[in-house]
Amino acid sequence: MSRAVVIGSGPNGLSAAVVLARAGMDVEVVEAADDAGGGLRTRELTVPGFRHDVCSAIHPMAITSPFFRAFQLQRRVEYLAADISYAQSISPSRAAVAYRDIERTAERLGPDAAAYRSLLGPLSERIDDVAELSMNSLLRLPRHPVTAARFGARVLEQAGPWWRGRFGSEDAPSLLAGVAAHAISRLPSLSGAAVGLALAAHAHAPGGWPAPRGGASAVAGAMIDDLLAHGGRVTVGRRVDDLAEFADAEVVIADTSARELVRLAGERLPDRYAAALRRFRYGNAVAKIDVALDGPVPWTRPELAAAPTVHLGGSWRETLHAENEVAAGRYPDTPYVLIAQPSVVDDSRAPAGGHVLWAYTHVPSGSTRDMREAILDRIESHAPGLRQRVLGVHATTAADEEALNANYVGGDISSGAATIAQLLARPVLSPQPWRTPAAGLYLASSSAVPGPGIHGMGGYLAARTALADRGVAVPELGLH
Ligand SMILES: Cc1cc2nc3c(=O)[nH]c(=O)nc-3n(C[C@H](O)[C@H](O)[C@H](O)COP(=O)(O)OP(=O)(O)OC[C@H]3O[C@@H](n4cnc5c(N)ncnc54)[C@H](O)[C@@H]3O)c2cc1C
């Protein structure tokens, strides 16, 4: 049986491992951290009994990902979605709400109802086509050209100074600004529009923006169970420093950053390719807090208490200002804070009555600033009394993010800036960007197409490429 090694156990490493093991290879996953999962880990970071997601908490793309569909993830992990996908807290007395039901969302937007519906309806109705387009190489001929054309036209509309042109009021653009800010880029911009529209379309799709019951580690657990059932194994606590450690492996899949791949491969990569990987840019960063609460966040707007995801960005103007300050390398006075409240839908995350709060804000790359007070102050301004509910806080700076996971260079949780150029050429311009010039070596992480998020597609596509290179068919991935 030929041997395959996967370096890194994030969703992309594990998806590659599952595919190769099911194809009959002898697979070992080697992980630097003491626990497996990468962006899929849940831990008691604050107070015993309070289970916090170390990285990802909300997984819209896991529902539509072609890999997770084939893997039948939803038969293995229960996904919990609320009626509200996300909300934008505009002021202590005003919130805009993205319900899963686009009609309900549009109704609440009053005079902008038709404009909002016509922007997102055609995308959320064809969410599988949007997923197929956005979770693969953008250099292919699109399989669903009508959806691709609609998506592209809307990206161009939402990327320029005219982006609010179709709206007359503040709420719809504020909702869209909050979701575009996930791109951690200047706004408006092509990447903000592309990331924002893909995520906003998911918000109005049947799966919404769900949280996995038990936390993100439930997803890693399901993938590892499948790997073990097909003869694979996982070694934790071993950081790989040189690919020479795996000279006997026919296939090596790196779920590492592009930068780490250059370090590990050394002379094995041709100079031109190594230089291209060195030119790959990393973006700005996040600083995060995890909080144990003895009750729900005391939002002044009741809708926010029912929203698993809250964008605390103020109006669209404030959101753009905050993100553009970070893009310029500064700390905004009123930061945009991205909040997940998974215990709104999942009572297994905290002891009875308690809640877990997950919140991060964007900061310049490499920042060592502890943002706990800034984030708590910002939330408190829209939820007075929050601090009285706090039982424990765990803070992670951007520099800590990289120390915990080498993929997050400078605290960039996308493992490579999500600019349009780097979404097309990720990490290099190629229809098969997962294959490196070194025989048997592939890149699977979010430094490769399609980029960040819990979808497992980088690993799936890297493993498929490795199998195709050996004339081996892609195996069946479902439960049997
Ligand atoms: C704070 C935070 C919040 C996030 N929130 C969300 C969210 O809510 N929803 C969402 O969809 N996405 C979210 N993301 C992004 C998501 O987690 C990532 O896009 C995703 O995990 C990337 O998967 P990956 O497999 O490419 O890499 P990772 O999940 O980062 O895993 C890479 C693994 O490789 C290991 N590794 C690296 N180098 C080596 C080496 N040399 N030797 C051995 N092991 C190595 C690392 O330790 C790590 O475990 C978040 C990320 C962070 C950090």
Coordinates of C-alpha atoms and ligand atoms in Angstrom, one line a residue:
M1 CA 0.0 0.0 0.0
S2 CA 1.5 3.4 -0.9
R3 CA 2.1 5.9 1.9
A4 CA 0.7 9.4 2.1
V5 CA 1.5 12.0 4.7
V6 CA -0.7 15.0 5.5
I7 CA 1.1 17.9 7.4
G8 CA -1.5 19.7 9.4
S9 CA -4.9 18.6 10.7
G10 CA -7.2 21.5 9.8
P11 CA -10.3 20.9 7.7
N12 CA -8.3 20.9 4.5
G13 CA -5.7 18.4 5.9
L14 CA -8.4 16.1 7.2
S15 CA -10.5 16.2 4.0
A16 CA -7.4 15.3 2.0
A17 CA -6.6 12.5 4.5
V18 CA -10.1 11.1 4.3
V19 CA -10.1 11.0 0.5
L20 CA -6.6 9.4 0.3
A21 CA -7.4 6.8 2.9
R22 CA -10.6 5.9 1.2
A23 CA -8.7 5.6 -2.0
G24 CA -6.6 2.8 -0.4
M25 CA -3.5 4.8 0.7
D26 CA -1.8 4.3 4.1
V27 CA -2.4 7.8 5.5
E28 CA -0.7 9.6 8.4
V29 CA -1.7 13.1 9.5
V30 CA 1.1 14.9 11.4
E31 CA 0.0 17.9 13.5
A32 CA 2.1 20.4 15.4
A33 CA -0.5 21.3 18.0
D34 CA -1.3 19.0 21.0
D35 CA -4.8 18.5 19.7
A36 CA -6.0 17.9 16.1
G37 CA -8.4 20.0 14.1
G38 CA -6.6 23.3 13.3
G39 CA -9.5 25.8 12.8
L40 CA -11.9 23.1 14.1
R41 CA -11.1 23.0 17.9
T42 CA -13.3 23.5 20.9
R43 CA -11.8 23.9 24.4
E44 CA -12.7 25.0 27.9
L45 CA -10.6 28.2 27.6
T46 CA -12.2 30.1 30.5
V47 CA -14.2 28.3 33.2
P48 CA -14.8 24.5 33.5
G49 CA -18.0 23.5 31.6
F50 CA -17.8 26.5 29.1
R51 CA -16.7 25.1 25.7
H52 CA -15.3 27.8 23.4
D53 CA -14.4 27.5 19.7
V54 CA -10.7 28.4 19.5
C55 CA -11.0 29.4 15.8
S56 CA -14.2 28.9 13.7
A57 CA -17.6 28.9 15.2
I58 CA -20.2 29.4 12.4
H59 CA -20.0 27.2 9.3
P60 CA -22.2 28.4 6.4
M61 CA -19.9 26.9 3.8
A62 CA -19.8 23.5 5.5
I63 CA -23.5 23.0 4.4
T64 CA -22.9 23.8 0.7
S65 CA -19.4 22.5 0.3
P66 CA -19.2 19.8 -2.4
F67 CA -16.7 17.9 -0.2
F68 CA -18.9 18.0 2.9
R69 CA -22.0 17.1 0.8
A70 CA -20.2 14.0 -0.5
F71 CA -19.0 13.2 3.0
Q72 CA -22.6 13.5 4.3
L73 CA -21.4 15.8 7.1
Q74 CA -24.9 16.6 8.2
R75 CA -25.6 12.9 8.9
R76 CA -22.5 12.9 11.2
V77 CA -22.7 16.3 12.9
E78 CA -25.9 18.2 13.8
Y79 CA -25.9 21.7 12.5
L80 CA -28.1 24.2 14.3
A81 CA -29.3 27.3 12.5
A82 CA -31.6 30.0 13.9
D83 CA -34.2 32.0 12.0
I84 CA -31.7 34.8 12.0
S85 CA -28.5 34.2 10.2
Y86 CA -26.8 37.4 11.3
A87 CA -27.6 40.9 12.4
Q88 CA -25.8 44.2 12.2
S89 CA -25.9 46.2 15.4
I90 CA -26.1 49.8 14.0
S91 CA -26.7 51.6 17.3
P92 CA -27.9 50.7 20.8
S93 CA -31.4 51.4 19.5
R94 CA -31.2 50.0 15.9
A95 CA -30.4 46.7 14.3
A96 CA -30.6 45.4 10.8
V97 CA -31.4 41.7 10.5
A98 CA -30.6 39.0 7.9
Y99 CA -33.2 36.3 8.4
R100 CA -32.8 33.0 6.7
D101 CA -36.1 33.9 5.0
I102 CA -35.2 36.6 2.5
E103 CA -38.8 37.8 2.3
R104 CA -38.9 38.6 6.0
T105 CA -35.5 40.3 5.6
A106 CA -36.7 42.4 2.7
E107 CA -40.0 43.4 4.4
R108 CA -38.0 44.8 7.3
L109 CA -36.0 46.9 4.9
G110 CA -39.1 48.8 3.8
P111 CA -38.4 50.9 0.7
D112 CA -35.3 48.9 0.0
A113 CA -37.1 45.5 0.0
A114 CA -37.1 45.0 -3.8
A115 CA -33.5 46.2 -4.3
Y116 CA -32.3 43.8 -1.6
R117 CA -34.3 40.9 -2.9
S118 CA -33.1 41.4 -6.5
L119 CA -29.5 41.7 -5.3
L120 CA -29.4 38.5 -3.3
G121 CA -32.5 36.4 -4.2
P122 CA -31.0 35.1 -7.5
L123 CA -27.8 34.0 -5.7
S124 CA -29.4 32.4 -2.6
E125 CA -32.0 30.5 -4.8
R126 CA -29.0 29.0 -6.6
I127 CA -26.7 28.6 -3.6
D128 CA -25.3 25.2 -4.8
D129 CA -24.2 26.9 -8.0
V130 CA -22.7 29.8 -6.0
A131 CA -20.8 27.3 -3.8
E132 CA -19.6 25.3 -6.9
L133 CA -18.3 28.6 -8.4
S134 CA -16.7 30.1 -5.3
M135 CA -15.3 27.0 -3.7
N136 CA -13.1 26.0 -6.7
S137 CA -10.6 27.6 -9.1
L138 CA -12.0 30.7 -10.7
L139 CA -9.9 30.0 -13.7
R140 CA -12.2 27.2 -14.9
L141 CA -15.1 27.6 -17.4
P142 CA -18.0 28.1 -15.0
R143 CA -20.3 25.1 -14.8
H144 CA -23.3 27.4 -14.2
P145 CA -22.6 30.4 -16.5
V146 CA -25.9 32.2 -15.7
T147 CA -25.2 32.2 -11.9
A148 CA -21.5 33.0 -12.6
A149 CA -22.6 36.0 -14.7
R150 CA -25.1 37.2 -12.0
F151 CA -22.5 36.8 -9.3
G152 CA -19.8 38.6 -11.3
A153 CA -22.1 41.5 -12.2
R154 CA -23.1 41.9 -8.5
V155 CA -19.5 41.8 -7.4
L156 CA -18.7 44.7 -9.8
E157 CA -21.7 46.6 -8.6
Q158 CA -20.9 46.2 -4.9
A159 CA -17.1 46.9 -5.3
G160 CA -17.1 50.5 -6.4
P161 CA -17.9 53.9 -5.0
W162 CA -21.4 53.5 -6.4
W163 CA -22.1 50.3 -4.3
R164 CA -25.0 51.8 -2.3
G165 CA -26.7 53.1 -5.5
R166 CA -29.6 50.7 -5.5
F167 CA -30.5 51.5 -1.9
G168 CA -32.3 54.5 -0.4
S169 CA -31.9 53.9 3.3
E170 CA -29.2 52.9 5.8
D171 CA -30.1 49.4 6.9
A172 CA -29.5 47.4 3.8
P173 CA -26.0 48.9 3.1
S174 CA -25.2 48.4 6.8
L175 CA -26.1 44.7 6.6
L176 CA -23.9 44.3 3.5
A177 CA -21.0 46.3 4.9
G178 CA -20.9 44.1 8.0
V179 CA -20.7 40.9 5.9
A180 CA -18.2 42.3 3.4
A181 CA -15.9 43.1 6.4
H182 CA -15.3 39.4 6.8
A183 CA -12.8 39.8 3.9
I184 CA -10.5 41.9 6.2
S185 CA -9.7 44.3 3.4
R186 CA -10.3 47.9 2.3
L187 CA -14.0 48.6 1.7
P188 CA -15.6 48.8 -0.8
S189 CA -13.4 46.5 -2.8
L190 CA -13.7 43.6 -5.2
S191 CA -12.6 41.1 -2.5
G192 CA -15.0 42.6 0.1
A193 CA -17.8 42.4 -2.5
A194 CA -17.0 38.8 -3.5
V195 CA -16.7 37.5 0.0
G196 CA -19.6 39.5 1.3
L197 CA -22.0 38.4 -1.5
A198 CA -21.1 34.7 -1.2
L199 CA -21.7 34.8 2.5
A200 CA -24.8 37.0 2.3
A201 CA -26.3 34.5 -0.2
H202 CA -25.6 31.7 2.2
A203 CA -27.5 33.6 4.9
H204 CA -30.7 33.3 2.9
A205 CA -30.2 29.7 1.8
P206 CA -32.0 26.9 3.7
G207 CA -28.9 26.0 5.8
G208 CA -28.3 29.6 6.9
W209 CA -25.3 30.4 9.1
P210 CA -25.3 27.4 11.4
A211 CA -23.2 26.3 14.4
P212 CA -22.2 22.6 14.8
R213 CA -23.7 21.1 18.0
G214 CA -20.9 20.7 20.5
G215 CA -18.7 23.2 18.8
A216 CA -16.3 23.1 15.8
S217 CA -14.4 20.1 17.2
A218 CA -17.4 17.9 16.5
V219 CA -16.6 18.3 12.8
A220 CA -12.9 17.4 13.2
G221 CA -14.0 14.4 15.3
A222 CA -16.3 13.2 12.5
M223 CA -13.5 13.5 10.0
I224 CA -10.9 11.8 12.2
D225 CA -13.4 8.9 13.0
D226 CA -13.7 8.4 9.2
L227 CA -10.0 8.5 8.7
L228 CA -9.3 5.9 11.5
A229 CA -12.1 3.7 10.1
H230 CA -10.2 3.6 6.8
G231 CA -6.9 2.7 8.3
G232 CA -5.4 6.2 8.7
R233 CA -3.8 7.7 11.8
V234 CA -3.1 11.1 13.4
T235 CA 0.0 12.0 15.3
V236 CA -0.2 15.2 17.3
G237 CA 2.5 17.4 19.0
R238 CA 5.0 17.0 16.1
R239 CA 5.9 20.1 14.1
V240 CA 7.4 19.1 10.8
D241 CA 10.6 20.9 9.9
D242 CA 11.7 19.2 6.7
L243 CA 10.0 17.1 4.1
A244 CA 13.0 14.8 4.1
E245 CA 11.3 13.3 7.2
F246 CA 8.9 11.6 4.8
A247 CA 11.2 10.4 2.0
D248 CA 9.3 7.1 1.8
A249 CA 5.9 8.8 1.1
E250 CA 4.5 8.7 -2.4
V251 CA 2.2 11.7 -1.7
V252 CA 2.8 14.6 0.8
I253 CA -0.1 17.0 1.3
A254 CA 0.8 20.3 3.1
D255 CA -2.1 21.8 5.0
T256 CA 0.4 24.6 5.9
S257 CA 0.8 28.2 4.8
A258 CA 2.5 28.8 1.5
R259 CA 5.4 30.3 3.5
E260 CA 5.7 27.2 5.6
L261 CA 5.7 25.0 2.5
V262 CA 8.8 26.9 1.2
R263 CA 10.5 26.3 4.6
L264 CA 9.7 22.6 4.6
A265 CA 10.5 21.9 1.0
G266 CA 13.9 23.7 0.8
E267 CA 15.7 22.7 -2.3
R268 CA 12.9 20.4 -3.6
L269 CA 11.0 23.4 -5.0
P270 CA 12.4 25.1 -8.2
D271 CA 13.6 28.6 -7.5
R272 CA 10.9 30.3 -9.6
Y273 CA 8.0 28.5 -7.8
A274 CA 9.6 29.1 -4.4
A275 CA 10.0 32.8 -5.3
A276 CA 6.3 33.0 -6.3
L277 CA 5.3 31.5 -2.9
R278 CA 7.5 34.0 -1.1
R279 CA 5.7 36.8 -3.0
F280 CA 2.3 35.5 -1.7
R281 CA 1.1 38.2 0.7
Y282 CA -0.5 37.8 4.1
G283 CA -3.2 40.2 5.2
N284 CA -4.2 42.0 8.4
A285 CA -5.1 40.0 11.4
V286 CA -7.6 39.3 14.2
A287 CA -7.4 39.7 18.0
K288 CA -10.0 37.6 19.8
I289 CA -11.7 37.1 23.1
D290 CA -13.7 34.2 24.5
V291 CA -16.0 34.9 27.3
A292 CA -17.9 32.8 29.8
L293 CA -21.2 34.5 30.8
D294 CA -23.7 33.7 33.5
G295 CA -26.5 34.7 31.2
P296 CA -27.2 35.9 27.7
V297 CA -25.6 39.1 26.4
P298 CA -27.9 41.9 27.5
W299 CA -28.4 43.5 24.1
T300 CA -30.6 46.5 24.0
R301 CA -32.1 45.2 20.8
P302 CA -33.9 41.9 21.4
E303 CA -33.3 40.6 17.9
L304 CA -29.6 40.4 18.7
A305 CA -30.2 38.0 21.5
A306 CA -31.5 35.5 18.9
A307 CA -28.7 36.0 16.4
P308 CA -25.9 33.4 16.5
T309 CA -23.7 36.0 14.6
V310 CA -23.7 39.7 15.3
H311 CA -21.7 42.3 13.4
L312 CA -21.1 45.1 15.7
G313 CA -20.0 47.6 13.2
G314 CA -22.4 50.5 13.6
S315 CA -23.7 52.0 10.4
W316 CA -22.2 51.2 7.0
R317 CA -20.1 54.4 7.3
E318 CA -18.6 53.3 10.6
T319 CA -17.9 49.8 9.4
L320 CA -16.1 51.1 6.3
H321 CA -14.2 53.6 8.3
A322 CA -13.1 51.0 10.9
E323 CA -12.0 48.5 8.2
N324 CA -10.2 51.1 6.1
E325 CA -8.3 52.2 9.3
V326 CA -7.1 48.7 9.8
A327 CA -6.2 48.4 6.1
A328 CA -4.0 51.5 6.6
G329 CA -2.3 49.8 9.5
R330 CA -4.1 51.7 12.3
Y331 CA -6.3 50.7 15.2
P332 CA -9.8 52.3 14.7
D333 CA -11.4 54.2 17.6
T334 CA -14.7 52.4 17.2
P335 CA -13.6 48.9 15.9
Y336 CA -15.8 46.5 13.9
V337 CA -16.4 43.5 16.2
L338 CA -17.5 40.2 14.8
I339 CA -19.4 38.2 17.4
A340 CA -20.6 34.6 17.6
Q341 CA -23.0 33.4 20.3
P342 CA -23.2 29.7 19.5
S343 CA -25.0 29.0 22.8
V344 CA -28.0 30.8 21.4
V345 CA -28.7 27.7 19.4
D346 CA -26.6 25.1 21.3
D347 CA -27.3 24.5 25.0
S348 CA -24.4 22.0 25.2
R349 CA -21.8 24.7 25.3
A350 CA -22.2 26.0 28.8
P351 CA -23.8 24.9 32.1
A352 CA -27.5 25.6 32.5
G353 CA -28.2 29.3 32.1
G354 CA -24.7 30.2 31.0
H355 CA -23.5 31.3 27.6
V356 CA -20.2 31.4 25.6
L357 CA -19.3 34.5 23.7
W358 CA -16.7 34.6 20.9
A359 CA -15.7 37.9 19.5
Y360 CA -12.8 39.3 17.4
T361 CA -11.8 42.5 15.8
H362 CA -9.4 43.3 13.0
V363 CA -6.0 44.6 13.8
P364 CA -2.8 45.3 11.8
S365 CA -0.7 42.3 10.9
G366 CA 1.5 41.0 13.7
S367 CA -0.2 43.1 16.4
T368 CA 0.7 42.2 20.0
R369 CA -2.0 44.4 21.4
D370 CA -4.4 42.7 23.9
M371 CA -7.9 43.9 22.6
R372 CA -10.0 42.5 25.5
E373 CA -10.9 45.8 27.0
A374 CA -11.6 47.4 23.6
I375 CA -13.8 44.6 22.5
L376 CA -15.7 44.4 25.8
D377 CA -16.2 48.2 25.8
R378 CA -17.6 48.1 22.3
I379 CA -20.0 45.3 23.1
E380 CA -21.0 46.9 26.4
S381 CA -21.9 50.1 24.5
H382 CA -24.7 48.1 22.7
A383 CA -25.3 45.7 25.6
P384 CA -25.1 47.6 28.9
G385 CA -24.5 45.3 31.8
L386 CA -22.4 42.8 29.9
R387 CA -19.5 43.1 32.2
Q388 CA -21.6 42.1 35.2
R389 CA -22.3 38.7 33.5
V390 CA -18.6 37.9 32.8
L391 CA -17.3 34.8 34.6
G392 CA -14.0 34.5 32.7
V393 CA -12.2 36.0 29.7
H394 CA -9.5 34.4 27.5
A395 CA -7.8 36.9 25.1
T396 CA -5.7 36.0 22.0
T397 CA -3.6 38.6 20.3
A398 CA -2.8 38.5 16.6
A399 CA 0.7 37.4 17.4
D400 CA -0.7 34.6 19.7
E401 CA -2.9 33.4 16.7
E402 CA 0.3 32.7 14.8
A403 CA 2.0 31.1 17.8
L404 CA -0.9 28.8 18.2
N405 CA -1.2 27.9 14.4
A406 CA 1.7 28.7 12.0
N407 CA -0.8 29.0 9.2
Y408 CA -2.1 32.3 10.6
V409 CA 0.9 34.3 9.5
G410 CA 1.0 37.6 11.5
G411 CA -2.5 36.6 12.8
D412 CA -4.0 36.5 9.3
I413 CA -6.7 33.9 9.7
S414 CA -7.1 33.5 5.9
S415 CA -3.5 32.3 5.6
G416 CA -3.0 34.8 2.7
A417 CA -4.7 38.1 2.0
A418 CA -8.1 37.6 0.3
T419 CA -7.4 40.1 -2.4
I420 CA -9.0 39.4 -5.8
A421 CA -5.6 38.7 -7.3
Q422 CA -4.9 36.2 -4.6
L423 CA -8.3 34.6 -4.9
L424 CA -7.5 34.0 -8.5
A425 CA -3.8 33.1 -8.1
R426 CA -3.8 31.2 -4.8
P427 CA -0.9 30.6 -4.2
V428 CA 0.0 30.8 -8.0
L429 CA -1.9 31.3 -11.2
S430 CA -2.7 27.8 -12.3
P431 CA -5.8 25.8 -13.1
Q432 CA -4.4 23.1 -10.7
P433 CA -3.0 25.4 -7.9
W434 CA -2.7 22.5 -5.4
R435 CA 0.0 20.7 -7.4
T436 CA 3.6 21.9 -6.8
P437 CA 6.4 21.3 -9.2
A438 CA 8.0 18.8 -6.7
A439 CA 6.8 15.3 -7.6
G440 CA 4.1 14.0 -5.1
L441 CA 3.9 17.3 -3.2
Y442 CA 0.6 19.2 -3.0
L443 CA -0.7 22.3 -1.1
A444 CA -4.1 22.0 0.5
S445 CA -4.5 24.8 3.0
S446 CA -6.4 28.0 2.7
S447 CA -3.2 29.5 1.2
A448 CA -4.5 27.6 -1.9
V449 CA -7.7 27.8 -3.8
P450 CA -10.5 28.3 -2.7
G451 CA -9.1 30.1 0.4
P452 CA -10.4 30.5 4.0
G453 CA -13.5 29.0 5.6
I454 CA -14.7 25.6 6.8
H455 CA -15.4 23.8 3.6
G456 CA -12.5 21.3 3.3
M457 CA -12.4 22.0 -0.5
G458 CA -8.6 22.8 -0.6
G459 CA -7.9 19.4 0.8
Y460 CA -10.5 17.7 -1.4
L461 CA -9.2 19.3 -4.6
A462 CA -5.5 18.6 -3.6
A463 CA -6.3 15.0 -2.9
R464 CA -8.3 14.6 -6.1
T465 CA -5.3 16.1 -8.1
A466 CA -2.9 13.7 -6.4
L467 CA -5.2 10.7 -7.2
A468 CA -5.7 11.9 -10.8
D469 CA -1.9 12.2 -11.2
R470 CA -1.7 8.5 -10.3
G471 CA -4.6 7.4 -12.4
V472 CA -6.6 6.5 -9.3
A473 CA -10.4 7.1 -9.2
V474 CA -11.9 9.4 -6.5
P475 CA -13.5 7.2 -3.9
E476 CA -17.0 7.3 -2.6
L477 CA -17.1 9.4 0.6
G478 CA -20.5 8.9 2.1
L479 CA -21.5 6.9 5.2
H480 CA -21.9 3.2 4.5
Ligands
LIG1 C1 -10.2 33.1 15.3 C2 -10.7 32.5 14.0 C3 -12.1 32.5 13.7 C4 -12.5 31.9 12.6 N1 -13.9 31.8 12.4 C5 -14.4 31.2 11.3 C6 -15.8 30.9 11.2 O1 -16.6 31.2 12.1 N2 -16.2 30.3 10.1 C7 -15.4 29.8 9.1 O2 -15.8 29.3 8.1 N3 -14.0 30.0 9.2 C8 -13.5 30.7 10.3 N4 -12.2 30.8 10.4 C9 -11.3 30.4 9.4 C10 -11.1 28.9 9.3 O3 -10.8 28.4 10.6 C11 -9.9 28.6 8.4 O4 -10.1 29.2 7.1 C12 -9.7 27.1 8.2 O5 -9.5 26.5 9.5 C13 -8.5 26.8 7.3 O6 -8.4 25.4 7.3 P1 -7.0 24.8 6.9 O7 -7.1 23.3 7.0 O8 -6.5 25.4 5.6 O9 -5.9 25.3 8.0 P2 -6.0 25.2 9.6 O10 -7.4 24.9 10.1 O11 -5.4 26.5 10.1 O12 -5.1 24.0 10.0 C14 -3.7 24.0 9.7 C15 -3.1 23.0 10.7 O13 -1.7 22.8 10.2 C16 -0.9 22.7 11.3 N5 0.5 23.0 10.9 C17 1.0 24.1 10.3 N6 2.3 23.9 10.0 C18 2.6 22.7 10.5 C19 3.9 22.0 10.5 N7 5.0 22.5 10.0 N8 3.9 20.7 11.1 C20 2.7 20.2 11.6 N9 1.6 20.9 11.6 C21 1.5 22.1 11.0 C22 -1.4 23.8 12.3 O14 -1.0 23.6 13.6 C23 -2.9 23.6 12.1 O15 -3.5 22.7 13.0 C24 -11.6 31.3 11.6 C25 -10.3 31.3 11.9 C26 -9.8 31.9 13.1 C27 -8.4 31.8 13.5

